[in-house]
XYZ file of C-alpha atoms in Angstrom:
600
model
C 0.016 0.032 0.025
C 1.335 3.460 -1.060
C 2.444 5.739 1.774
C 0.934 9.212 2.184
C 4.239 10.804 1.224
C 4.513 8.832 -2.040
C 0.803 9.739 -2.782
C 1.507 13.361 -2.170
C 4.693 13.193 -4.485
C 2.707 11.424 -7.192
C -0.118 14.012 -7.090
C 2.398 16.809 -7.394
C 4.204 15.118 -10.259
C 0.856 14.504 -11.936
C -0.131 18.149 -11.562
C 3.283 19.325 -12.865
C 3.032 16.910 -15.921
C -0.547 18.110 -16.589
C 0.610 21.727 -16.400
C 3.454 21.005 -18.730
C 1.107 19.221 -21.174
C -1.253 22.162 -21.000
C 1.464 24.642 -21.467
C 2.929 22.792 -24.405
C -0.597 22.501 -25.920
C -1.181 26.259 -25.534
C 2.285 26.961 -27.138
C 1.502 24.689 -30.056
C -1.923 26.265 -30.452
C -0.355 29.641 -30.484
C 2.287 28.713 -32.978
C 0.342 26.592 -35.339
C -3.209 28.068 -35.019
C -4.748 31.421 -34.540
C -5.884 30.696 -31.013
C -5.121 33.338 -28.379
C -3.627 35.717 -30.965
C -4.752 39.332 -31.019
C -6.642 40.871 -34.033
C -3.620 43.024 -34.814
C -1.275 40.002 -34.864
C -3.597 38.061 -37.138
C -4.188 40.966 -39.422
C -0.357 41.327 -39.778
C 0.037 37.650 -40.373
C -2.461 37.349 -43.186
C -1.615 40.740 -44.719
C 2.003 39.589 -44.863
C 1.021 36.365 -46.616
C 0.053 38.378 -49.705
C 3.771 38.879 -50.562
C 4.490 35.134 -50.600
C 1.181 33.997 -52.020
C 1.371 36.263 -55.100
C 4.928 35.075 -55.872
C 4.094 31.377 -55.399
C 0.755 31.516 -57.247
C 2.220 33.434 -60.239
C 5.032 30.908 -60.465
C 2.595 28.065 -60.455
C 0.396 29.700 -63.120
C 3.339 30.740 -65.328
C 5.231 27.470 -65.259
C 2.763 25.089 -66.747
C 3.705 21.552 -67.609
C 3.301 22.314 -71.361
C 5.637 25.279 -71.152
C 8.249 22.975 -69.569
C 7.802 20.584 -72.520
C 8.510 23.431 -74.940
C 11.814 24.055 -73.252
C 12.899 20.460 -73.699
C 11.361 19.334 -77.013
C 11.215 20.381 -80.667
C 7.896 21.929 -81.700
C 6.235 23.586 -84.687
C 3.825 26.544 -84.644
C 1.164 27.801 -86.991
C -0.078 31.314 -86.243
C -2.727 33.393 -87.880
C -3.272 37.103 -86.932
C -5.961 39.530 -88.191
C -7.111 43.085 -87.415
C -10.692 44.317 -87.659
C -11.121 48.088 -87.533
C -14.693 49.448 -87.252
C -15.170 53.160 -87.574
C -18.120 55.302 -86.392
C -19.856 52.485 -84.452
C -23.589 52.693 -84.301
C -23.849 55.592 -86.820
C -25.159 55.485 -90.371
C -21.502 56.047 -91.434
C -20.316 52.842 -89.631
C -17.562 51.326 -91.850
C -15.261 48.305 -91.891
C -13.633 49.331 -95.168
C -10.138 50.134 -93.820
C -7.743 48.156 -96.019
C -6.051 46.655 -92.950
C -9.123 44.486 -92.463
C -8.245 42.641 -95.716
C -4.815 41.643 -94.407
C -3.773 38.458 -92.667
C -0.421 37.579 -91.130
C 0.481 33.904 -91.171
C 3.584 32.556 -89.398
C 4.927 28.981 -89.602
C 7.659 28.228 -87.122
C 10.118 25.569 -86.037
C 11.822 25.774 -82.636
C 14.283 23.687 -80.787
C 15.388 25.568 -77.683
C 17.778 22.858 -76.588
C 19.852 23.346 -79.668
C 19.264 27.083 -79.896
C 17.407 26.922 -83.186
C 14.376 29.138 -84.115
C 12.897 29.600 -87.662
C 9.809 31.634 -88.530
C 8.361 32.022 -91.991
C 6.109 35.183 -92.027
C 3.586 35.747 -94.829
C 1.512 38.905 -95.408
C -1.687 38.091 -97.221
C -4.090 40.590 -98.893
C -7.512 39.038 -99.533
C -5.879 35.685 -99.153
C -3.207 36.513 -101.794
C 0.450 36.572 -100.661
C 1.964 40.030 -101.061
C 5.174 39.686 -98.940
C 7.292 37.060 -97.202
C 10.044 37.413 -94.604
C 11.951 34.544 -93.031
C 13.725 34.808 -89.628
C 16.314 32.403 -88.428
C 18.374 31.817 -85.335
C 21.067 29.152 -85.310
C 22.933 29.153 -82.005
C 24.801 32.594 -81.908
C 23.967 33.642 -85.412
C 20.770 35.509 -86.341
C 19.459 36.116 -89.870
C 16.661 37.428 -92.023
C 15.651 36.714 -95.589
C 13.383 38.951 -97.656
C 12.163 35.889 -99.584
C 10.563 37.682 -102.547
C 13.637 39.962 -103.007
C 16.721 37.822 -102.186
C 17.681 34.115 -102.094
C 19.994 34.369 -99.128
C 19.773 34.958 -95.454
C 21.557 38.048 -94.125
C 23.202 36.624 -90.965
C 24.849 38.459 -88.104
C 26.806 37.017 -85.228
C 25.682 38.081 -81.768
C 29.130 39.295 -80.825
C 31.400 42.298 -81.471
C 28.408 44.316 -82.481
C 30.143 47.674 -81.848
C 32.719 46.735 -84.600
C 29.888 45.827 -86.985
C 28.058 49.118 -86.411
C 31.342 51.037 -86.693
C 31.823 49.542 -90.172
C 28.241 50.549 -91.075
C 29.112 54.161 -90.166
C 27.932 54.856 -86.653
C 29.724 57.643 -84.780
C 31.450 57.133 -81.471
C 28.618 58.872 -79.790
C 26.048 56.480 -81.354
C 28.209 53.465 -80.449
C 28.012 54.257 -76.818
C 24.485 52.679 -76.678
C 25.427 49.662 -78.789
C 26.307 46.571 -76.723
C 28.972 44.104 -77.799
C 26.326 41.388 -77.704
C 22.599 41.245 -76.966
C 21.560 38.999 -74.078
C 18.616 37.072 -75.581
C 18.119 34.894 -72.515
C 16.993 37.582 -70.112
C 14.411 36.255 -67.614
C 12.645 39.200 -65.893
C 10.981 36.722 -63.555
C 14.381 35.727 -62.250
C 15.556 39.404 -61.914
C 12.569 40.299 -59.697
C 12.369 36.931 -57.884
C 12.461 37.154 -54.074
C 14.140 34.344 -52.176
C 12.453 32.885 -49.111
C 14.771 34.833 -46.842
C 14.060 38.128 -48.812
C 10.272 37.489 -48.554
C 10.518 36.981 -44.782
C 12.755 40.057 -44.208
C 10.477 42.245 -46.403
C 7.312 40.968 -44.735
C 8.590 41.599 -41.180
C 10.072 44.976 -42.091
C 6.812 46.517 -43.376
C 4.470 44.791 -41.010
C 6.564 46.260 -38.139
C 5.786 49.736 -39.437
C 2.090 48.944 -39.209
C 2.314 47.379 -35.729
C 4.392 50.193 -34.262
C 2.206 52.994 -35.560
C -1.356 51.716 -35.054
C -3.364 51.141 -31.880
C -4.981 47.764 -31.192
C -8.393 49.526 -31.155
C -8.081 50.026 -34.912
C -8.386 46.250 -35.509
C -11.518 44.159 -35.540
C -12.512 40.557 -36.503
C -15.418 39.084 -38.323
C -15.868 35.298 -37.792
C -17.411 32.607 -40.066
C -18.403 34.792 -43.027
C -19.347 33.577 -46.474
C -17.702 35.401 -49.401
C -17.629 34.529 -53.146
C -14.374 34.031 -54.971
C -14.466 33.019 -58.609
C -18.154 32.022 -58.226
C -17.464 29.800 -55.191
C -18.741 30.255 -51.627
C -15.765 30.380 -49.243
C -16.024 30.253 -45.392
C -13.623 32.855 -43.984
C -12.590 34.905 -40.994
C -12.032 38.605 -41.705
C -9.589 40.969 -39.989
C -10.156 44.671 -40.561
C -7.906 47.655 -40.015
C -9.741 50.997 -39.938
C -7.826 54.194 -40.344
C -8.444 57.879 -40.946
C -6.956 59.491 -44.095
C -4.260 61.128 -41.929
C -3.366 57.908 -40.148
C -3.129 56.044 -43.394
C -1.069 58.650 -45.073
C 1.344 58.848 -42.187
C 1.968 55.089 -42.453
C 2.209 55.407 -46.216
C 4.972 57.968 -45.848
C 6.877 55.801 -43.405
C 6.609 52.813 -45.775
C 7.865 54.942 -48.697
C 10.730 56.255 -46.685
C 11.676 52.713 -45.859
C 11.349 51.659 -49.501
C 13.841 54.377 -50.601
C 16.547 52.679 -48.545
C 15.450 49.047 -48.879
C 18.557 47.164 -50.115
C 16.496 44.199 -51.293
C 14.273 46.260 -53.533
C 17.127 48.518 -54.713
C 19.148 45.472 -55.629
C 16.326 44.231 -57.897
C 16.247 47.643 -59.625
C 20.010 47.512 -60.007
C 19.769 44.053 -61.659
C 17.451 45.539 -64.266
C 19.784 48.519 -64.533
C 22.568 46.222 -65.574
C 20.512 44.999 -68.466
C 19.344 48.371 -69.561
C 22.872 49.842 -69.593
C 23.667 47.548 -72.387
C 21.464 49.768 -74.582
C 21.016 53.065 -72.742
C 23.617 54.381 -70.352
C 21.834 57.657 -69.758
C 19.071 56.099 -67.668
C 19.445 55.669 -63.925
C 16.568 53.575 -62.635
C 17.484 53.881 -58.942
C 17.532 57.693 -59.211
C 14.206 57.707 -60.997
C 12.685 55.372 -58.565
C 13.749 57.424 -55.583
C 12.655 60.693 -57.329
C 9.172 59.229 -57.941
C 8.930 58.285 -54.230
C 9.954 61.781 -53.145
C 7.330 63.209 -55.449
C 4.688 60.886 -53.977
C 5.709 61.764 -50.422
C 5.503 65.492 -51.244
C 1.993 64.982 -52.810
C 0.783 63.052 -49.790
C 2.244 65.583 -47.300
C 0.513 68.465 -49.195
C -2.928 66.867 -48.897
C -2.565 64.995 -45.620
C -5.713 66.327 -43.943
C -9.012 64.523 -43.433
C -11.034 62.182 -41.178
C -12.459 60.018 -44.006
C -12.212 56.272 -43.139
C -10.181 53.684 -44.904
C -10.811 49.973 -44.375
C -8.212 47.289 -45.082
C -9.843 43.846 -44.772
C -7.918 40.511 -44.989
C -9.898 37.252 -45.294
C -8.419 33.903 -44.450
C -9.577 30.328 -45.097
C -7.788 27.428 -43.451
C -4.988 29.778 -42.325
C -4.419 31.035 -45.901
C -5.052 34.569 -47.128
C -7.698 34.339 -49.921
C -8.901 37.898 -50.309
C -7.694 41.424 -49.439
C -9.732 44.615 -49.877
C -8.577 48.182 -49.467
C -11.462 50.665 -49.350
C -10.710 54.378 -49.382
C -12.921 57.350 -50.215
C -11.054 57.658 -53.541
C -10.531 54.102 -54.703
C -10.972 50.451 -53.951
C -8.419 47.599 -54.488
C -9.574 43.993 -54.480
C -7.216 41.036 -54.556
C -8.337 37.396 -54.604
C -5.984 34.406 -54.343
C -6.793 30.661 -54.429
C -4.172 27.950 -54.696
C -4.843 24.273 -54.116
C -4.629 20.912 -55.871
C -7.719 21.700 -58.032
C -7.111 25.317 -59.129
C -4.763 28.303 -59.164
C -6.599 31.536 -59.344
C -5.580 35.191 -59.038
C -7.620 38.375 -59.600
C -6.634 41.940 -58.895
C -8.935 44.942 -59.574
C -8.833 48.675 -59.012
C -11.633 51.200 -59.393
C -12.144 54.859 -58.579
C -14.733 55.539 -55.902
C -14.736 59.307 -55.970
C -17.968 61.294 -55.831
C -17.433 62.386 -59.443
C -19.412 59.933 -61.619
C -18.229 61.406 -64.928
C -14.485 60.639 -64.365
C -12.673 57.537 -63.235
C -10.966 54.293 -64.252
C -11.423 50.560 -63.624
C -8.546 48.131 -63.976
C -8.901 44.353 -63.633
C -6.432 41.463 -64.011
C -7.519 37.838 -63.683
C -5.387 34.745 -64.229
C -6.008 30.970 -63.977
C -3.830 28.153 -65.154
C -5.198 28.357 -68.761
C -6.729 31.798 -69.064
C -5.698 35.428 -68.603
C -7.982 38.446 -68.742
C -6.783 42.062 -68.402
C -8.941 45.104 -68.929
C -8.758 48.885 -68.492
C -11.613 51.317 -68.686
C -11.293 55.061 -68.502
C -14.205 57.416 -68.182
C -13.966 61.102 -68.922
C -17.370 62.636 -69.149
C -19.137 61.048 -72.101
C -15.857 59.801 -73.490
C -15.307 56.113 -72.517
C -12.321 54.054 -73.613
C -11.827 50.304 -73.059
C -8.790 48.129 -73.519
C -9.286 44.348 -73.180
C -6.691 41.480 -73.546
C -7.762 37.881 -73.296
C -5.502 34.789 -73.632
C -6.772 31.229 -73.519
C -4.813 27.928 -73.789
C -6.153 24.525 -74.499
C -3.760 21.612 -74.065
C -4.431 18.127 -75.552
C -1.599 15.622 -75.117
C 1.355 17.094 -77.131
C -0.681 19.864 -78.775
C -1.685 23.356 -77.492
C -4.056 25.825 -78.968
C -3.498 29.451 -77.841
C -6.121 32.087 -78.738
C -5.403 35.794 -78.059
C -7.967 38.534 -78.417
C -7.042 42.276 -77.975
C -9.800 44.912 -78.159
C -9.784 48.682 -78.084
C -13.152 50.454 -78.021
C -14.249 54.053 -77.615
C -17.492 55.886 -78.394
C -16.724 55.895 -82.155
C -14.292 53.185 -82.992
C -13.390 49.602 -82.240
C -10.183 47.688 -83.019
C -10.005 43.899 -82.683
C -6.839 41.898 -83.037
C -7.213 38.101 -83.097
C -4.259 35.752 -82.895
C -4.758 32.011 -83.170
C -1.723 29.752 -82.603
C -1.347 26.008 -82.780
C 1.695 24.428 -81.147
C 2.602 20.787 -81.620
C 5.584 18.839 -80.170
C 7.440 16.901 -82.875
C 10.344 14.396 -82.956
C 11.803 15.904 -86.136
C 11.051 18.853 -88.479
C 9.663 17.952 -91.864
C 11.831 20.507 -93.759
C 15.210 21.126 -92.251
C 16.768 24.538 -92.967
C 20.217 24.116 -94.554
C 22.801 26.874 -93.847
C 25.822 27.006 -96.123
C 27.677 29.614 -98.205
C 25.022 29.568 -100.936
C 22.136 30.183 -98.618
C 23.664 32.765 -96.251
C 25.724 35.863 -96.230
C 27.322 36.622 -92.829
C 27.657 40.425 -92.714
C 29.714 40.257 -89.522
C 32.570 38.908 -91.645
C 32.351 41.402 -94.556
C 34.861 44.124 -95.112
C 33.616 47.673 -94.639
C 33.177 48.613 -98.355
C 31.462 45.372 -99.252
C 29.158 45.657 -96.243
C 28.068 49.260 -97.259
C 27.421 48.121 -100.852
C 25.349 45.177 -99.711
C 23.245 47.291 -97.229
C 22.674 49.981 -99.872
C 21.360 47.280 -102.213
C 19.140 45.878 -99.458
C 17.852 49.288 -98.518
C 16.970 50.198 -102.175
C 15.158 46.936 -102.761
C 13.242 47.252 -99.485
C 12.261 50.833 -100.147
C 10.886 49.788 -103.517
C 8.948 46.857 -101.936
C 7.460 49.062 -99.174
C 6.469 51.660 -101.689
C 4.729 48.946 -103.710
C 2.797 47.780 -100.604
C 1.845 51.383 -99.838
C 0.474 51.895 -103.327
C -1.250 48.436 -103.796
C -2.045 47.123 -100.393
C -2.392 49.715 -97.615
C -1.569 53.353 -97.328
C 0.738 54.233 -94.459
C -1.725 56.807 -93.304
C -4.458 54.140 -92.908
C -2.233 52.238 -90.494
C -1.210 55.419 -88.597
C -4.862 56.325 -88.103
C -5.458 53.024 -86.383
C -2.393 53.444 -84.203
C -3.577 56.901 -83.259
C -7.036 55.630 -82.464
C -5.714 53.091 -79.868
C -3.243 55.578 -78.472
C 0.029 54.006 -79.626
C 0.887 57.016 -81.832
C 0.217 60.554 -80.769
C -1.822 62.855 -82.909
C 1.182 64.981 -83.985
C 3.622 62.134 -84.341
C 5.175 61.136 -87.648
C 6.139 57.569 -88.274
C 9.299 56.769 -90.184
C 9.553 53.610 -92.232
C 12.277 52.322 -94.524
C 11.783 54.152 -97.734
C 10.218 57.214 -96.112
C 9.071 59.639 -98.809
C 10.310 63.136 -99.270
C 6.871 64.514 -98.409
C 6.805 62.566 -95.144
C 10.331 63.724 -94.299
C 9.537 67.378 -95.055
C 6.349 67.203 -92.999
C 8.213 65.859 -89.963
C 11.097 68.191 -90.194
C 9.066 71.345 -90.692
C 7.592 71.281 -87.164
C 11.169 71.720 -85.868
C 12.553 73.952 -88.582
C 10.082 76.809 -87.840
C 11.708 76.932 -84.342
C 15.121 78.106 -85.710
C 16.078 81.609 -84.893
C 18.813 84.053 -83.621
C 18.943 86.247 -80.599
C 15.787 84.832 -79.099
C 14.272 85.802 -75.789
C 13.949 83.149 -73.016
C 10.148 83.234 -73.390
C 10.684 81.790 -76.854
C 12.739 79.001 -75.352
C 9.817 77.910 -73.233
C 7.606 77.990 -76.225
C 10.090 75.736 -78.063
C 10.216 73.278 -75.225
C 6.467 72.956 -75.203
C 6.493 72.396 -78.986
C 9.052 69.523 -78.861
C 7.994 67.891 -75.572
C 6.594 64.841 -77.331
C 9.934 64.150 -79.029
C 12.409 65.325 -76.444
C 14.429 62.448 -75.035
C 17.477 64.138 -73.343
C 20.149 66.771 -73.640
C 23.950 67.011 -73.840
C 26.303 69.801 -72.733
C 28.333 70.541 -75.834
C 30.325 73.370 -74.288
C 30.068 76.048 -71.693
C 27.608 77.931 -73.909
C 25.949 75.212 -75.965
C 23.295 72.569 -75.213
C 22.076 69.911 -77.653
C 18.482 68.841 -77.219
C 18.137 65.219 -78.495
C 15.007 64.456 -80.603
C 13.439 61.117 -81.134
C 10.561 60.190 -83.509
C 8.955 57.640 -81.198
C 9.344 58.676 -77.540
C 9.927 61.333 -74.933
C 11.295 61.585 -71.412
C 9.543 63.817 -68.947
C 12.656 64.105 -66.752
C 14.562 65.922 -69.575
C 11.765 68.456 -70.028
C 11.600 69.110 -66.280
C 15.310 69.661 -65.921
C 15.505 71.951 -69.010
C 12.568 74.013 -67.799
C 14.335 74.574 -64.463
C 17.633 75.514 -66.229
C 16.099 78.035 -68.613
C 14.040 79.470 -65.684
C 17.363 80.129 -63.843
C 18.709 81.764 -67.035
C 15.615 83.660 -68.147
C 17.584 86.886 -68.619
C 19.823 85.406 -71.348
C 19.237 85.235 -75.132
C 19.725 82.282 -77.395
C 20.435 81.059 -80.956
C 18.541 77.958 -82.180
C 20.000 75.617 -84.882
C 18.410 72.420 -86.226
C 20.596 69.241 -86.691
C 19.722 66.224 -88.940
C 20.483 62.496 -88.967
C 22.921 61.819 -91.793
C 21.226 58.449 -92.749
C 17.496 59.436 -92.783
C 17.667 63.182 -93.210
C 15.258 63.528 -90.261
C 15.694 66.089 -87.454
C 17.479 64.411 -84.544
C 18.698 67.441 -82.456
C 18.337 71.130 -81.658
C 21.496 73.088 -80.802
C 20.843 75.861 -78.302
C 23.689 78.465 -78.018
C 23.576 80.694 -74.928
C 24.607 84.237 -75.839
C 26.687 86.501 -73.627
C 24.656 88.990 -71.489
């Protein structure tokens, strides 16, 4: 029979063991479940999951099994592309007579990524009749093109020593600065911006800490066992809400932006991209631009940081996974949905203006599943409504894949539809192998300077004649430009240069700059000139202590250059100037404006 002392010891031991088990259970419940955690802690947990969930889900969606097969196998493609342009929709003058509607682009391809081989045979059809053919070829480090109805040989170039090649063509030292020695064709932007698990954790903790240290627990609340719809499905969730005034939200926003400016992880990603861009453009500094944009945003927030309007940030979780996040402000609403399981991978992000003004606003939506992508943008400005829609759908059957792409632009008057249908099939061997030998190719990388220039002059002459023929018999350049202007790719006052540009087109483009020339001009005239060229101003160079060269481009502009020059001329508004126009030696088009600062 057990003594009283032993009984007492056993009871104490039992109590201690029970307490230890209870304590261990509570610790495990705290670590692995949401029990006993505060609303603020749970909000931070599920808000932070968004960073990881988006990365993981996008990777799952983007890296399909079929895409992996294309990396490892030979495959052939057959692609068909058409444009349908409808003018004056709904009016008696509605028309589909634009010549571009009669055109079809057909592409037949052979690709073997393992052996670095890619061949594309491109046909342009007008009313089903072939009017032009171009063949593209990559064979390991050599790239070529053949204008099939003009020449019998591929013009090949080696992807190496490109500066030497362009020097032989006639590029100046200044132009060669932005020519790389080779072009990196294997750039993977997903890899550049990929965050490691450690980086994700550091980033999550860094920014969640800003929220935790600047918000009271009273700002958080919980909604248990709610039913919400995601992709048409009823999902049982718990919701965690953070409610802030406009001033509270903006104060946190500013702290986050200040942290981003010095975030080494983010800045390193930008520097990775900078390394790639510097191969082609050494004048752009992405880090400086990034920080400048942040400073501008901080200044904008600080200037308007007054108000008691409420903002709600709601995070919904299902089975300890974030499935939906909503940000509701008086000005806009952002909605993000994420589902990832064995059955489906689904992501949807939307943005819409919620201002009191009903005649202005925009709605943006992006939705992606394993086989389908939908992106849309709608802008409302009074009665003027513009819509952009892009839809991609993939259907995979065994070793074949059908990819359908539909792009739509629509406004009050016009509609442009671009349809692309592509069939991809894995093959063991190509039916028609492309033979590369001295008879079928000319490698211009190996030509002497004089022979190279003679060849390129011959090619340019033949191409100019071919393009002029297409303009006269197939489609006028202006018809194409009108479509590009309609969908916003080309600005109203922009002139497009093509190979074989006519003298009329060249004169029209140059005239808008030539009228700016003058001597002994007041500074007020300079500001007028900057306004006139802002759509084509891409930069400037200091030629000497009294000379600036404004660089002109036919296709783009850079706002930073305009801002800097406006500031400079404002500081020198008591000076006078001479303006001289400069031209590209090859095209005869204006490519620069020389500003000479006169002595006071």
